[in-house]
Amino acid sequence: MTLSTFDLRRARAETRAAAQVVHLNNAGASLMPIAVADALYAYLRREEFEGGYETAAAEQPALESFYTASARLLNAKSSEIAFIENATRAWDMVFYALPLGPGDRILTSHAEYGSNLIAYLQRARQCGVKIDVIPADSDGVLDLDCLQSMIDQHVKLISISHIPTGGGLINPAAEIGQIARQHGIPYLLDACQSIGQLPLDVDAIGCDLLSATGRKYLRGPRGTGLLYVAQPWISRLEPPLLDQHAAELTSPTSYQIRDDARRFENWECFFAGKAALGQAIDYALDWGLPEIADRVGDLANRLRASLRAIDGITITDQGRQQCGIVTFTDQRRSADEIQKAARAAGFNTSVSSGSGMFLDFSRRNISEVVRASVHYFNSEDEIDQFCAFIAATPE
Ligand SMILES: Cc1ncc(COP(=O)(O)O)c(C=O)c1O
């Protein structure tokens, strides 16, 4: 797809805020489209007027459609999907369920998300697992030959961020999946930044477990996320936390855990958000994920090329295949100063600091970068305006 064939007029008309602000913070939280925002407001209004339990009963079809939409998006089964309040907790629920012991090894990427790294370190401290970081090649991409050579009988998990939080890199998720399958090693994919931005097919990728958020490229509400657990893994993984939605008391001294992925859910949750996330997924599917990926990729390339031409700007994105996250530093100003000045001028961006990308940023001696993340509803004109703003000499 080329830039000219994308129906930008429709995308912007269906996004109320597109007329108000230049939103380049889609990797933080995107803007909800009208259909999603209105579904959320309608659900909340119904709760206000009818009561939360009564609304949940009446809205069962909308709540259930979250599972069917997620399954369609990922090429999974509805029974393999759980609704969880965010990507981190979704990831945690399976990570802490994996039976790991002293001497077991976790292989992870250098561009791993900070919270995941904290969880590895906690399990290393609690039960003696070893964390081994797979080196990056000269383009910053996870090195598949190194991954192959690092595998031995002690490797009990391959756990990778598909797209890191603070850079344009796309890791080769499917190639990693092939290696994981070849050796029968469980594969956990953090798809927080790739869901809604790239087509994701769990079968083609070969991951056993996948965590994701609703608020970023899927354009759902905050406080929503999802977890995919491949069928064979559901019964093998006992959730670290249970309630009476995840399990059922069968006698005063026994319980039975449910046999679908909802064993990882909480009974109480953001019901309105769940229904709205289902809408957001349907909305993304209606645009088509390949079309979204092309459009986002084109806009990000335009942004990178224009920024690169500005004196003092360094693009910090790595990778051979790149996504909608564009990161840079400016010799003249800190990332924080740029983000604040941009906000005042009507451009939403964010700052990625060392905590989210600890290993990668330390390795590259980066403390913080500006993150300008595009989505398909951004216009070429917005990209040009933002670059003109960045090029203007700071006072
Ligand atoms: C790669 C990656 N993983 C996980 C997360 C955490 O997502 P959440 O805030 O929904 O828990 C983020 C958030 O930015 C992320 O970029």
Short mmCIF file of C-alpha atoms and ligand atoms in Angstrom, two decimals, residues 86-88 113 163 165 190 192-193 213 215-216, ligand 1:
data_model
loop_
_atom_site.label_atom_id
_atom_site.label_comp_id
_atom_site.label_asym_id
_atom_site.label_seq_id
_atom_site.Cartn_x
_atom_site.Cartn_y
_atom_site.Cartn_z
CA ASN A 86 -2.59 -4.56 31.49
CA ALA A 87 0.24 -6.20 29.59
CA THR A 88 2.57 -6.44 32.58
CA TYR A 113 11.09 -4.36 28.88
CA ILE A 163 9.07 -4.45 19.77
CA THR A 165 9.34 0.17 24.40
CA ASP A 190 5.70 -9.60 24.92
CA CYS A 192 2.65 -5.01 23.99
CA GLN A 193 3.92 -2.66 21.27
CA THR A 213 -2.11 -4.17 26.16
CA ARG A 215 -4.41 1.18 25.08
CA LYS A 216 -1.52 1.44 22.62
C1 LIG B 1 7.45 -3.73 25.37
C2 LIG B 1 6.51 -3.42 26.50
N1 LIG B 1 6.12 -4.41 27.32
C3 LIG B 1 5.28 -4.21 28.35
C4 LIG B 1 4.79 -2.96 28.62
C5 LIG B 1 3.88 -2.77 29.79
O1 LIG B 1 2.56 -2.57 29.39
P1 LIG B 1 1.44 -2.17 30.45
O2 LIG B 1 1.76 -0.77 30.86
O3 LIG B 1 0.15 -2.32 29.72
O4 LIG B 1 1.56 -3.11 31.58
C6 LIG B 1 5.16 -1.87 27.81
C7 LIG B 1 4.66 -0.52 28.09
O5 LIG B 1 5.09 0.46 27.59
C8 LIG B 1 6.03 -2.12 26.71
O6 LIG B 1 6.40 -1.13 25.90
#
